[in-house]
N, CA, C and O of each residue as an XYZ file, in Angstrom:
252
protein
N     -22.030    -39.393    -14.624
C     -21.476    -38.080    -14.362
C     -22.410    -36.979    -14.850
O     -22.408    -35.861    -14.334
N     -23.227    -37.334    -15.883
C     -23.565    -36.183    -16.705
C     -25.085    -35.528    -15.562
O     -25.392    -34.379    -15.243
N     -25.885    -37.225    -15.135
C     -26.921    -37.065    -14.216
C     -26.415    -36.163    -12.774
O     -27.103    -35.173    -12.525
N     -25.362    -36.441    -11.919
C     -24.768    -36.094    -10.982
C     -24.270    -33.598    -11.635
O     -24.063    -32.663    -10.861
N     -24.287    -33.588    -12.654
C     -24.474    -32.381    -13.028
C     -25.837    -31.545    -13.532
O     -25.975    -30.324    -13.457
N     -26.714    -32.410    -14.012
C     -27.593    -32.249    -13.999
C     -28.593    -31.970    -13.024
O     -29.505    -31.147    -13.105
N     -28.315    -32.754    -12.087
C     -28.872    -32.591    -10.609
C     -28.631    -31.476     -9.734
O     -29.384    -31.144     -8.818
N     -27.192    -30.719    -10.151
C     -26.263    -30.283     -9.553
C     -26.937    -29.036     -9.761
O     -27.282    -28.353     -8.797
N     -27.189    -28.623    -11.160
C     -27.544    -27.316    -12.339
C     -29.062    -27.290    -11.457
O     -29.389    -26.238    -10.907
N     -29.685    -28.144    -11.391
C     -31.460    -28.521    -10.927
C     -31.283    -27.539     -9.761
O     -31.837    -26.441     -9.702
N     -30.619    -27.946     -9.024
C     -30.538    -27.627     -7.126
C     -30.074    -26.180     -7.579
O     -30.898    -25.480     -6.990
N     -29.106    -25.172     -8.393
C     -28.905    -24.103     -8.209
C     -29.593    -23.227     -9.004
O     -29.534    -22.004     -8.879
N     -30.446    -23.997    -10.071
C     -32.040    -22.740    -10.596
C     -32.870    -22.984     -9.110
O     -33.258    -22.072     -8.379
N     -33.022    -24.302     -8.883
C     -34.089    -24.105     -7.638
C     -33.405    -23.131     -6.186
O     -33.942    -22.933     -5.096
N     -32.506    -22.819     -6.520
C     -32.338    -21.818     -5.179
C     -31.859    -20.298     -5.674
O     -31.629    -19.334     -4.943
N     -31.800    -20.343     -6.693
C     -32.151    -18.901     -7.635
C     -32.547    -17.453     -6.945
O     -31.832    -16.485     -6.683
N     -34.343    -17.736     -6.699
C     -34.768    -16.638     -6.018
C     -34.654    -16.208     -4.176
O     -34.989    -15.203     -3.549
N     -33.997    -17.557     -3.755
C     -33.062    -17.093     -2.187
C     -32.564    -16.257     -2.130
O     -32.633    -15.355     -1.295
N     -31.435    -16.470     -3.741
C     -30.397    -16.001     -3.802
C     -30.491    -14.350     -3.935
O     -29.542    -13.597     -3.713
N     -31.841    -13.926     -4.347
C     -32.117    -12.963     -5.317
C     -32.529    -12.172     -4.053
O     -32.258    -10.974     -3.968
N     -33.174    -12.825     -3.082
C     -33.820    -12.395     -1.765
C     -32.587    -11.623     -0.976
O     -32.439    -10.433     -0.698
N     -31.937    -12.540     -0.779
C     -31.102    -12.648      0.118
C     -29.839    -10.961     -0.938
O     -29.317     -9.992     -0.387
N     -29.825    -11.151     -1.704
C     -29.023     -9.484     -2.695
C     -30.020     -8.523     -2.380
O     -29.704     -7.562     -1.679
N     -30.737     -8.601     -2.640
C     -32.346     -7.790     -2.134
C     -31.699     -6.811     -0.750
O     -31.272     -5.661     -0.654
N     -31.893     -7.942      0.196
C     -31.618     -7.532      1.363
C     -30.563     -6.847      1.875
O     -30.542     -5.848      2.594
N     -29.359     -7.760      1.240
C     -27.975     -6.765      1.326
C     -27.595     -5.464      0.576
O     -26.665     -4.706      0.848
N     -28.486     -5.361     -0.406
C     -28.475     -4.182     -1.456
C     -28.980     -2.597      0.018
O     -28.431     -1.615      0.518
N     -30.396     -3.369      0.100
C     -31.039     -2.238      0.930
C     -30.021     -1.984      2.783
O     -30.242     -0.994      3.480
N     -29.524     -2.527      2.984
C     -28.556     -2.326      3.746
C     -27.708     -1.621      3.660
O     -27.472     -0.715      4.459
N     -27.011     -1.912      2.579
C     -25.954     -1.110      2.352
C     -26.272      0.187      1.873
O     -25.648      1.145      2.330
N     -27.026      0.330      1.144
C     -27.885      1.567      0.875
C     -28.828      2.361      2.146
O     -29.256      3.508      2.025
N     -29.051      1.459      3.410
C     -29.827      2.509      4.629
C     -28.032      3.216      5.418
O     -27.680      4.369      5.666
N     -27.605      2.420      5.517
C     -25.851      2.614      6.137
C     -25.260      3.771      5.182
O     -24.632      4.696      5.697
N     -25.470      3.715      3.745
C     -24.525      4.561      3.339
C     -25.325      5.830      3.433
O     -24.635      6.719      3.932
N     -26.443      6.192      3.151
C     -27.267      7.222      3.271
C     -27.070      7.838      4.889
O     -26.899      9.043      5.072
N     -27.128      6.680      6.214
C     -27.152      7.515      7.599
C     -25.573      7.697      7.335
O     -25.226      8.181      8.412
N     -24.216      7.584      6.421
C     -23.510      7.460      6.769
C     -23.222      8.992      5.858
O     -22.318      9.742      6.226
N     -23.795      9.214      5.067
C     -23.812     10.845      3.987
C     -24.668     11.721      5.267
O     -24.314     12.895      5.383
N     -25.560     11.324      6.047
C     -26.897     12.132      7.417
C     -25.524     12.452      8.106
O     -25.122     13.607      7.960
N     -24.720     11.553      8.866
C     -24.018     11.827      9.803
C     -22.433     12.722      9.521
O     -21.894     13.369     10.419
N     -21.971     12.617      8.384
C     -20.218     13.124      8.404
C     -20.526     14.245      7.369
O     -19.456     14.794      7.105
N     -22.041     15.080      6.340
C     -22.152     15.778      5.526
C     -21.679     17.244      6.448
O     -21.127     18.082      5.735
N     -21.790     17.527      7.519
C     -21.512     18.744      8.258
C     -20.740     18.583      9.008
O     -20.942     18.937     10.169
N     -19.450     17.928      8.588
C     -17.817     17.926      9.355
C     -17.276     18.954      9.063
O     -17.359     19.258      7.873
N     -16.607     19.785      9.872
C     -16.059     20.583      9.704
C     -14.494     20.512     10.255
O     -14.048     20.054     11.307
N     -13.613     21.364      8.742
C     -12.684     20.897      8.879
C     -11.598     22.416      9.297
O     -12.048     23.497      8.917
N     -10.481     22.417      9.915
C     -10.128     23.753     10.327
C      -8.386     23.378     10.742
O      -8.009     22.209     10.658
N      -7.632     24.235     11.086
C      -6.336     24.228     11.521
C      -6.699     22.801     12.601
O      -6.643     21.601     12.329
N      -7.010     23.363     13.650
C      -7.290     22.528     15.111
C      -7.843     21.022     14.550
O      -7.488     20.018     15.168
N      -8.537     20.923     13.611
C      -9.648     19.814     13.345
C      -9.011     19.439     11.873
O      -9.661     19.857     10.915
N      -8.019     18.826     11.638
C      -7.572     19.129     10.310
C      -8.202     17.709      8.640
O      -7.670     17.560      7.541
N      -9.522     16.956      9.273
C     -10.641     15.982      8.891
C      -9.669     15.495      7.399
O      -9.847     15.525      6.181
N      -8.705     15.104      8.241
C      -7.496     13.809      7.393
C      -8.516     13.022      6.605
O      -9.432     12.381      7.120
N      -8.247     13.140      5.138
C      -8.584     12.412      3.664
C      -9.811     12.960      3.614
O     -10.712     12.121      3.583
N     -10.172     14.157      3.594
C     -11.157     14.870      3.276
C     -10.619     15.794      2.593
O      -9.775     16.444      3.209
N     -10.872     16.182      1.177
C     -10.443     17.349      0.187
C     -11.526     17.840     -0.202
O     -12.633     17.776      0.335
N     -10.987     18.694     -1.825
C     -11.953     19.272     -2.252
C     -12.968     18.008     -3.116
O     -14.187     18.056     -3.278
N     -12.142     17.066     -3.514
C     -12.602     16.168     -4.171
C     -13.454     14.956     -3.262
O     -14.556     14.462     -3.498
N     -12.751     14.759     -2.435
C     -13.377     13.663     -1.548
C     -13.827     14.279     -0.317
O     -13.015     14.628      0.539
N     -15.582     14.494     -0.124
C     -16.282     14.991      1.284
C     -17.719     14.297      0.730
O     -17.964     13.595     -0.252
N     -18.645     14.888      1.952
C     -19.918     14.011      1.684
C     -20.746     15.395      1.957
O     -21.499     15.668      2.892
N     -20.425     16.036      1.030
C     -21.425     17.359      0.460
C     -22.058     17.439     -0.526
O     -22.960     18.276     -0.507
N     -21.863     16.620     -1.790
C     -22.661     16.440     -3.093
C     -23.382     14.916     -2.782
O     -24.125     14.402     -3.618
């Protein structure tokens, strides 16, 4: 049992820096998306007619 964990521990340092790759990648994703996503909704404008539901003073994408 103890070899069968040992082996186990072996196989998940050896796939370590995939792992590290692969966060890498999803990090910078989510970070190009949230940035075009502050580019695109920062100049919504909100008015009687247009009334930009769950947008306050607290929550907008102006700071």
């Amino acid at each position: 049992m103890a070899k069968g964990i040992r082996s186990l521990l072996d196989t998940v340092i050896q796939a370590l820096p995939q792992v590290g790759n692969l966060g890498l990648l999803f990090f910078l994703l989510f970070f190009i998306f949230a940035a075009l996503g502050v580019e695109l909704f920062s100049k919504l404008e909100c008015s009687d007619e247009r009334p930009c539901r769950g947008l306050d003073k607290h929550a907008h994408f102006k700071d």
